[in-house]
């Protein structure tokens, strides 16, 4: 038991250090910042744009291949357990009702509820604080420079971005997901299973957190708040792993598993909301190098799909 505990403690520190390093990297280096007094060179802005498109593809892959897939699998498994438990406790002809319960898309419903929940929160925030719909200084400078460089583009500018609000939603959804990832590592029964799952998480977590840090820079978040956000996100996986270590071996409650699956589904819905309504539209709206942007988004998604073989 001691070697297993030592491996899990090592995984805890590995997740913490990797998240901090990758998340703080774009925040601490001014090269990634576009909100400066002077205009950046064209090549520099193009590289940043393609890098942002790659991170958008990574977010898309995490949303579909990891968060949504895990949420659907967990919710379906928990619903099956509840139906089987109810069928064993009750007698009579309830097969038709049980099959109807099994066939209903509960997972998709919960993910959609997460999507609409964030939509409602954002609508309420904009209703109460109309100024929240304004673009940040970073976005105004970016679009102003885009108009100077592309004076003949006829496409409409994207709608005003709620960048800071959606960046907060992105952090919250990833925090939920990170807690459950750490919890899964902490509950592994063997050294081999622990190392395999931890390596799979590390392989995609570094890129995801790097994209989060880059996103915080792009929406004009202050350095202090950005660092604090990355620090809080970095602590989520170790927190989940510590909770997994605190759970006695073999202890499992049906209600706890269902609550975890529902929270995973809600987090997946919020993540998809931010990915489709904030990150992808912002990166693909510019007229420069559309095929290169498509290739970067596809490359980020393909990497996450490849990692899903082990995660």
PDB file of N, CA, C and O in Angstrom, residues 32-36 45 52 122 126 131-148 157-167 214-221 274 277-283 285-286:
ATOM      1  N   UNK A  32       3.273  37.190 -25.497  1.00  0.00           N
ATOM      2  CA  UNK A  32       1.908  36.717 -25.750  1.00  0.00           C
ATOM      3  C   UNK A  32       0.872  37.815 -25.600  1.00  0.00           C
ATOM      4  O   UNK A  32      -0.302  37.581 -25.875  1.00  0.00           O
ATOM      5  N   UNK A  33       1.271  38.980 -25.178  1.00  0.00           N
ATOM      6  CA  UNK A  33       0.323  40.060 -24.952  1.00  0.00           C
ATOM      7  C   UNK A  33       0.196  40.911 -26.204  1.00  0.00           C
ATOM      8  O   UNK A  33       1.187  41.243 -26.854  1.00  0.00           O
ATOM      9  N   UNK A  34      -1.033  41.271 -26.527  1.00  0.00           N
ATOM     10  CA  UNK A  34      -1.305  42.104 -27.700  1.00  0.00           C
ATOM     11  C   UNK A  34      -1.728  43.506 -27.321  1.00  0.00           C
ATOM     12  O   UNK A  34      -1.773  44.387 -28.160  1.00  0.00           O
ATOM     13  N   UNK A  35      -2.069  43.721 -26.081  1.00  0.00           N
ATOM     14  CA  UNK A  35      -2.535  45.045 -25.646  1.00  0.00           C
ATOM     15  C   UNK A  35      -1.346  45.897 -25.244  1.00  0.00           C
ATOM     16  O   UNK A  35      -1.105  46.164 -24.083  1.00  0.00           O
ATOM     17  N   UNK A  36      -0.596  46.327 -26.180  1.00  0.00           N
ATOM     18  CA  UNK A  36       0.545  47.182 -25.910  1.00  0.00           C
ATOM     19  C   UNK A  36       0.341  48.513 -26.595  1.00  0.00           C
ATOM     20  O   UNK A  36      -0.518  48.682 -27.457  1.00  0.00           O
ATOM     21  N   UNK A  45       1.535  38.871 -34.729  1.00  0.00           N
ATOM     22  CA  UNK A  45       0.093  38.732 -34.543  1.00  0.00           C
ATOM     23  C   UNK A  45      -0.438  37.494 -35.238  1.00  0.00           C
ATOM     24  O   UNK A  45      -1.355  36.839 -34.748  1.00  0.00           O
ATOM     25  N   UNK A  52      -3.677  30.693 -30.961  1.00  0.00           N
ATOM     26  CA  UNK A  52      -4.997  30.750 -30.345  1.00  0.00           C
ATOM     27  C   UNK A  52      -5.959  29.767 -31.017  1.00  0.00           C
ATOM     28  O   UNK A  52      -6.790  29.149 -30.339  1.00  0.00           O
ATOM     29  N   UNK A 122     -25.417  34.542 -17.920  1.00  0.00           N
ATOM     30  CA  UNK A 122     -24.861  35.627 -18.718  1.00  0.00           C
ATOM     31  C   UNK A 122     -25.939  36.636 -19.099  1.00  0.00           C
ATOM     32  O   UNK A 122     -25.700  37.851 -19.073  1.00  0.00           O
ATOM     33  N   UNK A 126     -25.966  40.574 -18.029  1.00  0.00           N
ATOM     34  CA  UNK A 126     -26.077  41.657 -18.998  1.00  0.00           C
ATOM     35  C   UNK A 126     -27.322  42.503 -18.770  1.00  0.00           C
ATOM     36  O   UNK A 126     -27.330  43.699 -19.062  1.00  0.00           O
ATOM     37  N   UNK A 131     -23.231  47.381 -19.052  1.00  0.00           N
ATOM     38  CA  UNK A 131     -21.867  47.687 -19.444  1.00  0.00           C
ATOM     39  C   UNK A 131     -21.003  46.465 -19.616  1.00  0.00           C
ATOM     40  O   UNK A 131     -19.918  46.550 -20.193  1.00  0.00           O
ATOM     41  N   UNK A 132     -21.470  45.309 -19.109  1.00  0.00           N
ATOM     42  CA  UNK A 132     -20.664  44.093 -19.232  1.00  0.00           C
ATOM     43  C   UNK A 132     -20.562  43.608 -20.660  1.00  0.00           C
ATOM     44  O   UNK A 132     -19.733  42.767 -20.989  1.00  0.00           O
ATOM     45  N   UNK A 133     -21.413  44.139 -21.562  1.00  0.00           N
ATOM     46  CA  UNK A 133     -21.378  43.693 -22.946  1.00  0.00           C
ATOM     47  C   UNK A 133     -20.300  44.367 -23.751  1.00  0.00           C
ATOM     48  O   UNK A 133     -20.057  44.003 -24.903  1.00  0.00           O
ATOM     49  N   UNK A 134     -19.629  45.358 -23.187  1.00  0.00           N
ATOM     50  CA  UNK A 134     -18.615  46.078 -23.946  1.00  0.00           C
ATOM     51  C   UNK A 134     -17.378  45.255 -24.183  1.00  0.00           C
ATOM     52  O   UNK A 134     -17.038  44.369 -23.420  1.00  0.00           O
ATOM     53  N   UNK A 135     -16.665  45.564 -25.271  1.00  0.00           N
ATOM     54  CA  UNK A 135     -15.412  44.887 -25.556  1.00  0.00           C
ATOM     55  C   UNK A 135     -14.345  45.379 -24.599  1.00  0.00           C
ATOM     56  O   UNK A 135     -14.346  46.509 -24.135  1.00  0.00           O
ATOM     57  N   UNK A 136     -13.382  44.511 -24.336  1.00  0.00           N
ATOM     58  CA  UNK A 136     -12.231  44.913 -23.549  1.00  0.00           C
ATOM     59  C   UNK A 136     -11.291  45.736 -24.423  1.00  0.00           C
ATOM     60  O   UNK A 136     -11.410  45.787 -25.645  1.00  0.00           O
ATOM     61  N   UNK A 137     -10.337  46.399 -23.778  1.00  0.00           N
ATOM     62  CA  UNK A 137      -9.377  47.207 -24.518  1.00  0.00           C
ATOM     63  C   UNK A 137      -8.564  46.356 -25.477  1.00  0.00           C
ATOM     64  O   UNK A 137      -8.217  46.796 -26.580  1.00  0.00           O
ATOM     65  N   UNK A 138      -8.258  45.139 -25.043  1.00  0.00           N
ATOM     66  CA  UNK A 138      -7.497  44.243 -25.928  1.00  0.00           C
ATOM     67  C   UNK A 138      -8.276  43.965 -27.202  1.00  0.00           C
ATOM     68  O   UNK A 138      -7.741  44.024 -28.313  1.00  0.00           O
ATOM     69  N   UNK A 139      -9.559  43.672 -27.078  1.00  0.00           N
ATOM     70  CA  UNK A 139     -10.365  43.349 -28.254  1.00  0.00           C
ATOM     71  C   UNK A 139     -10.546  44.566 -29.140  1.00  0.00           C
ATOM     72  O   UNK A 139     -10.538  44.453 -30.370  1.00  0.00           O
ATOM     73  N   UNK A 140     -10.713  45.747 -28.550  1.00  0.00           N
ATOM     74  CA  UNK A 140     -10.866  46.952 -29.365  1.00  0.00           C
ATOM     75  C   UNK A 140      -9.608  47.219 -30.174  1.00  0.00           C
ATOM     76  O   UNK A 140      -9.680  47.586 -31.354  1.00  0.00           O
ATOM     77  N   UNK A 141      -8.430  47.036 -29.557  1.00  0.00           N
ATOM     78  CA  UNK A 141      -7.188  47.264 -30.289  1.00  0.00           C
ATOM     79  C   UNK A 141      -7.012  46.229 -31.385  1.00  0.00           C
ATOM     80  O   UNK A 141      -6.567  46.540 -32.488  1.00  0.00           O
ATOM     81  N   UNK A 142      -7.394  44.964 -31.082  1.00  0.00           N
ATOM     82  CA  UNK A 142      -7.236  43.915 -32.089  1.00  0.00           C
ATOM     83  C   UNK A 142      -8.121  44.180 -33.294  1.00  0.00           C
ATOM     84  O   UNK A 142      -7.687  44.081 -34.450  1.00  0.00           O
ATOM     85  N   UNK A 143      -9.392  44.534 -33.051  1.00  0.00           N
ATOM     86  CA  UNK A 143     -10.296  44.752 -34.173  1.00  0.00           C
ATOM     87  C   UNK A 143      -9.981  46.048 -34.904  1.00  0.00           C
ATOM     88  O   UNK A 143     -10.161  46.155 -36.119  1.00  0.00           O
ATOM     89  N   UNK A 144      -9.485  47.048 -34.161  1.00  0.00           N
ATOM     90  CA  UNK A 144      -9.052  48.262 -34.831  1.00  0.00           C
ATOM     91  C   UNK A 144      -7.879  48.010 -35.750  1.00  0.00           C
ATOM     92  O   UNK A 144      -7.824  48.514 -36.876  1.00  0.00           O
ATOM     93  N   UNK A 145      -6.925  47.213 -35.308  1.00  0.00           N
ATOM     94  CA  UNK A 145      -5.785  46.867 -36.154  1.00  0.00           C
ATOM     95  C   UNK A 145      -6.222  46.009 -37.339  1.00  0.00           C
ATOM     96  O   UNK A 145      -5.702  46.136 -38.445  1.00  0.00           O
ATOM     97  N   UNK A 146      -7.223  45.133 -37.092  1.00  0.00           N
ATOM     98  CA  UNK A 146      -7.708  44.305 -38.201  1.00  0.00           C
ATOM     99  C   UNK A 146      -8.336  45.164 -39.287  1.00  0.00           C
ATOM    100  O   UNK A 146      -8.186  44.903 -40.489  1.00  0.00           O
ATOM    101  N   UNK A 147      -9.049  46.221 -38.886  1.00  0.00           N
ATOM    102  CA  UNK A 147      -9.645  47.108 -39.887  1.00  0.00           C
ATOM    103  C   UNK A 147      -8.587  47.864 -40.664  1.00  0.00           C
ATOM    104  O   UNK A 147      -8.746  48.146 -41.856  1.00  0.00           O
ATOM    105  N   UNK A 148      -7.483  48.240 -40.000  1.00  0.00           N
ATOM    106  CA  UNK A 148      -6.409  48.941 -40.694  1.00  0.00           C
ATOM    107  C   UNK A 148      -5.718  48.028 -41.696  1.00  0.00           C
ATOM    108  O   UNK A 148      -5.411  48.415 -42.827  1.00  0.00           O
ATOM    109  N   UNK A 157     -18.241  42.581 -38.043  1.00  0.00           N
ATOM    110  CA  UNK A 157     -17.488  42.248 -36.850  1.00  0.00           C
ATOM    111  C   UNK A 157     -18.338  41.377 -35.940  1.00  0.00           C
ATOM    112  O   UNK A 157     -19.564  41.473 -35.924  1.00  0.00           O
ATOM    113  N   UNK A 158     -17.702  40.520 -35.154  1.00  0.00           N
ATOM    114  CA  UNK A 158     -18.470  39.720 -34.215  1.00  0.00           C
ATOM    115  C   UNK A 158     -19.174  40.604 -33.204  1.00  0.00           C
ATOM    116  O   UNK A 158     -18.805  41.743 -32.967  1.00  0.00           O
ATOM    117  N   UNK A 159     -20.214  40.038 -32.610  1.00  0.00           N
ATOM    118  CA  UNK A 159     -20.940  40.772 -31.587  1.00  0.00           C
ATOM    119  C   UNK A 159     -20.042  41.039 -30.399  1.00  0.00           C
ATOM    120  O   UNK A 159     -19.054  40.362 -30.197  1.00  0.00           O
ATOM    121  N   UNK A 160     -20.359  42.058 -29.601  1.00  0.00           N
ATOM    122  CA  UNK A 160     -19.529  42.392 -28.461  1.00  0.00           C
ATOM    123  C   UNK A 160     -19.286  41.183 -27.585  1.00  0.00           C
ATOM    124  O   UNK A 160     -20.203  40.459 -27.220  1.00  0.00           O
ATOM    125  N   UNK A 161     -18.038  40.948 -27.233  1.00  0.00           N
ATOM    126  CA  UNK A 161     -17.663  39.755 -26.496  1.00  0.00           C
ATOM    127  C   UNK A 161     -17.791  39.980 -24.999  1.00  0.00           C
ATOM    128  O   UNK A 161     -17.422  41.007 -24.476  1.00  0.00           O
ATOM    129  N   UNK A 162     -18.339  39.015 -24.320  1.00  0.00           N
ATOM    130  CA  UNK A 162     -18.377  39.043 -22.859  1.00  0.00           C
ATOM    131  C   UNK A 162     -17.155  38.298 -22.342  1.00  0.00           C
ATOM    132  O   UNK A 162     -17.262  37.360 -21.560  1.00  0.00           O
ATOM    133  N   UNK A 163     -15.976  38.680 -22.825  1.00  0.00           N
ATOM    134  CA  UNK A 163     -14.761  37.924 -22.579  1.00  0.00           C
ATOM    135  C   UNK A 163     -14.473  37.621 -21.128  1.00  0.00           C
ATOM    136  O   UNK A 163     -14.308  36.454 -20.754  1.00  0.00           O
ATOM    137  N   UNK A 164     -14.401  38.639 -20.241  1.00  0.00           N
ATOM    138  CA  UNK A 164     -14.090  38.344 -18.841  1.00  0.00           C
ATOM    139  C   UNK A 164     -15.099  37.416 -18.189  1.00  0.00           C
ATOM    140  O   UNK A 164     -14.724  36.519 -17.428  1.00  0.00           O
ATOM    141  N   UNK A 165     -16.400  37.608 -18.467  1.00  0.00           N
ATOM    142  CA  UNK A 165     -17.419  36.758 -17.865  1.00  0.00           C
ATOM    143  C   UNK A 165     -17.285  35.329 -18.358  1.00  0.00           C
ATOM    144  O   UNK A 165     -17.345  34.371 -17.573  1.00  0.00           O
ATOM    145  N   UNK A 166     -17.078  35.161 -19.657  1.00  0.00           N
ATOM    146  CA  UNK A 166     -16.956  33.810 -20.199  1.00  0.00           C
ATOM    147  C   UNK A 166     -15.627  33.167 -19.817  1.00  0.00           C
ATOM    148  O   UNK A 166     -15.544  31.944 -19.692  1.00  0.00           O
ATOM    149  N   UNK A 167     -14.601  33.961 -19.609  1.00  0.00           N
ATOM    150  CA  UNK A 167     -13.347  33.409 -19.099  1.00  0.00           C
ATOM    151  C   UNK A 167     -13.546  32.850 -17.701  1.00  0.00           C
ATOM    152  O   UNK A 167     -12.987  31.795 -17.352  1.00  0.00           O
ATOM    153  N   UNK A 214      -3.487  31.794 -22.010  1.00  0.00           N
ATOM    154  CA  UNK A 214      -3.496  32.639 -23.196  1.00  0.00           C
ATOM    155  C   UNK A 214      -4.828  33.357 -23.347  1.00  0.00           C
ATOM    156  O   UNK A 214      -4.879  34.535 -23.733  1.00  0.00           O
ATOM    157  N   UNK A 215      -5.904  32.668 -23.012  1.00  0.00           N
ATOM    158  CA  UNK A 215      -7.230  33.281 -23.105  1.00  0.00           C
ATOM    159  C   UNK A 215      -7.369  34.429 -22.108  1.00  0.00           C
ATOM    160  O   UNK A 215      -7.955  35.480 -22.408  1.00  0.00           O
ATOM    161  N   UNK A 216      -6.851  34.239 -20.902  1.00  0.00           N
ATOM    162  CA  UNK A 216      -6.913  35.299 -19.894  1.00  0.00           C
ATOM    163  C   UNK A 216      -6.138  36.529 -20.347  1.00  0.00           C
ATOM    164  O   UNK A 216      -6.559  37.667 -20.100  1.00  0.00           O
ATOM    165  N   UNK A 217      -5.018  36.315 -21.013  1.00  0.00           N
ATOM    166  CA  UNK A 217      -4.243  37.436 -21.532  1.00  0.00           C
ATOM    167  C   UNK A 217      -5.013  38.149 -22.635  1.00  0.00           C
ATOM    168  O   UNK A 217      -5.040  39.382 -22.706  1.00  0.00           O
ATOM    169  N   UNK A 218      -5.678  37.387 -23.488  1.00  0.00           N
ATOM    170  CA  UNK A 218      -6.371  37.972 -24.632  1.00  0.00           C
ATOM    171  C   UNK A 218      -7.567  38.824 -24.221  1.00  0.00           C
ATOM    172  O   UNK A 218      -7.896  39.797 -24.905  1.00  0.00           O
ATOM    173  N   UNK A 219      -8.240  38.459 -23.133  1.00  0.00           N
ATOM    174  CA  UNK A 219      -9.407  39.235 -22.709  1.00  0.00           C
ATOM    175  C   UNK A 219      -9.016  40.398 -21.804  1.00  0.00           C
ATOM    176  O   UNK A 219      -9.890  41.114 -21.293  1.00  0.00           O
ATOM    177  N   UNK A 220      -7.711  40.610 -21.597  1.00  0.00           N
ATOM    178  CA  UNK A 220      -7.248  41.759 -20.848  1.00  0.00           C
ATOM    179  C   UNK A 220      -7.302  41.616 -19.344  1.00  0.00           C
ATOM    180  O   UNK A 220      -7.386  42.623 -18.634  1.00  0.00           O
ATOM    181  N   UNK A 221      -7.255  40.378 -18.833  1.00  0.00           N
ATOM    182  CA  UNK A 221      -7.250  40.170 -17.384  1.00  0.00           C
ATOM    183  C   UNK A 221      -5.942  40.679 -16.790  1.00  0.00           C
ATOM    184  O   UNK A 221      -4.869  40.467 -17.352  1.00  0.00           O
ATOM    185  N   UNK A 274     -18.914  28.088 -23.736  1.00  0.00           N
ATOM    186  CA  UNK A 274     -17.809  29.034 -23.897  1.00  0.00           C
ATOM    187  C   UNK A 274     -17.025  28.735 -25.171  1.00  0.00           C
ATOM    188  O   UNK A 274     -16.605  29.644 -25.894  1.00  0.00           O
ATOM    189  N   UNK A 277     -19.395  29.791 -28.320  1.00  0.00           N
ATOM    190  CA  UNK A 277     -19.892  31.160 -28.391  1.00  0.00           C
ATOM    191  C   UNK A 277     -18.831  32.215 -28.113  1.00  0.00           C
ATOM    192  O   UNK A 277     -19.075  33.397 -28.357  1.00  0.00           O
ATOM    193  N   UNK A 278     -17.675  31.820 -27.625  1.00  0.00           N
ATOM    194  CA  UNK A 278     -16.645  32.812 -27.319  1.00  0.00           C
ATOM    195  C   UNK A 278     -15.338  32.504 -28.034  1.00  0.00           C
ATOM    196  O   UNK A 278     -14.807  33.339 -28.763  1.00  0.00           O
ATOM    197  N   UNK A 279     -14.798  31.305 -27.846  1.00  0.00           N
ATOM    198  CA  UNK A 279     -13.433  31.026 -28.312  1.00  0.00           C
ATOM    199  C   UNK A 279     -13.399  30.845 -29.820  1.00  0.00           C
ATOM    200  O   UNK A 279     -12.658  31.545 -30.528  1.00  0.00           O
ATOM    201  N   UNK A 280     -14.191  29.913 -30.354  1.00  0.00           N
ATOM    202  CA  UNK A 280     -14.152  29.657 -31.799  1.00  0.00           C
ATOM    203  C   UNK A 280     -14.585  30.863 -32.629  1.00  0.00           C
ATOM    204  O   UNK A 280     -13.905  31.202 -33.603  1.00  0.00           O
ATOM    205  N   UNK A 281     -15.696  31.548 -32.321  1.00  0.00           N
ATOM    206  CA  UNK A 281     -16.049  32.723 -33.136  1.00  0.00           C
ATOM    207  C   UNK A 281     -14.978  33.794 -33.128  1.00  0.00           C
ATOM    208  O   UNK A 281     -14.720  34.430 -34.154  1.00  0.00           O
ATOM    209  N   UNK A 282     -14.345  34.001 -32.007  1.00  0.00           N
ATOM    210  CA  UNK A 282     -13.329  35.043 -31.923  1.00  0.00           C
ATOM    211  C   UNK A 282     -12.114  34.711 -32.774  1.00  0.00           C
ATOM    212  O   UNK A 282     -11.564  35.569 -33.458  1.00  0.00           O
ATOM    213  N   UNK A 283     -11.697  33.454 -32.770  1.00  0.00           N
ATOM    214  CA  UNK A 283     -10.486  33.092 -33.501  1.00  0.00           C
ATOM    215  C   UNK A 283     -10.730  32.957 -35.001  1.00  0.00           C
ATOM    216  O   UNK A 283      -9.831  33.174 -35.803  1.00  0.00           O
ATOM    217  N   UNK A 285     -13.105  34.645 -36.781  1.00  0.00           N
ATOM    218  CA  UNK A 285     -13.773  35.792 -37.392  1.00  0.00           C
ATOM    219  C   UNK A 285     -12.842  36.586 -38.303  1.00  0.00           C
ATOM    220  O   UNK A 285     -13.294  37.202 -39.262  1.00  0.00           O
ATOM    221  N   UNK A 286     -11.550  36.590 -38.002  1.00  0.00           N
ATOM    222  CA  UNK A 286     -10.619  37.368 -38.811  1.00  0.00           C
ATOM    223  C   UNK A 286     -10.471  36.804 -40.212  1.00  0.00           C
ATOM    224  O   UNK A 286     -10.579  35.594 -40.427  1.00  0.00           O
TER     225      UNK A 286
END
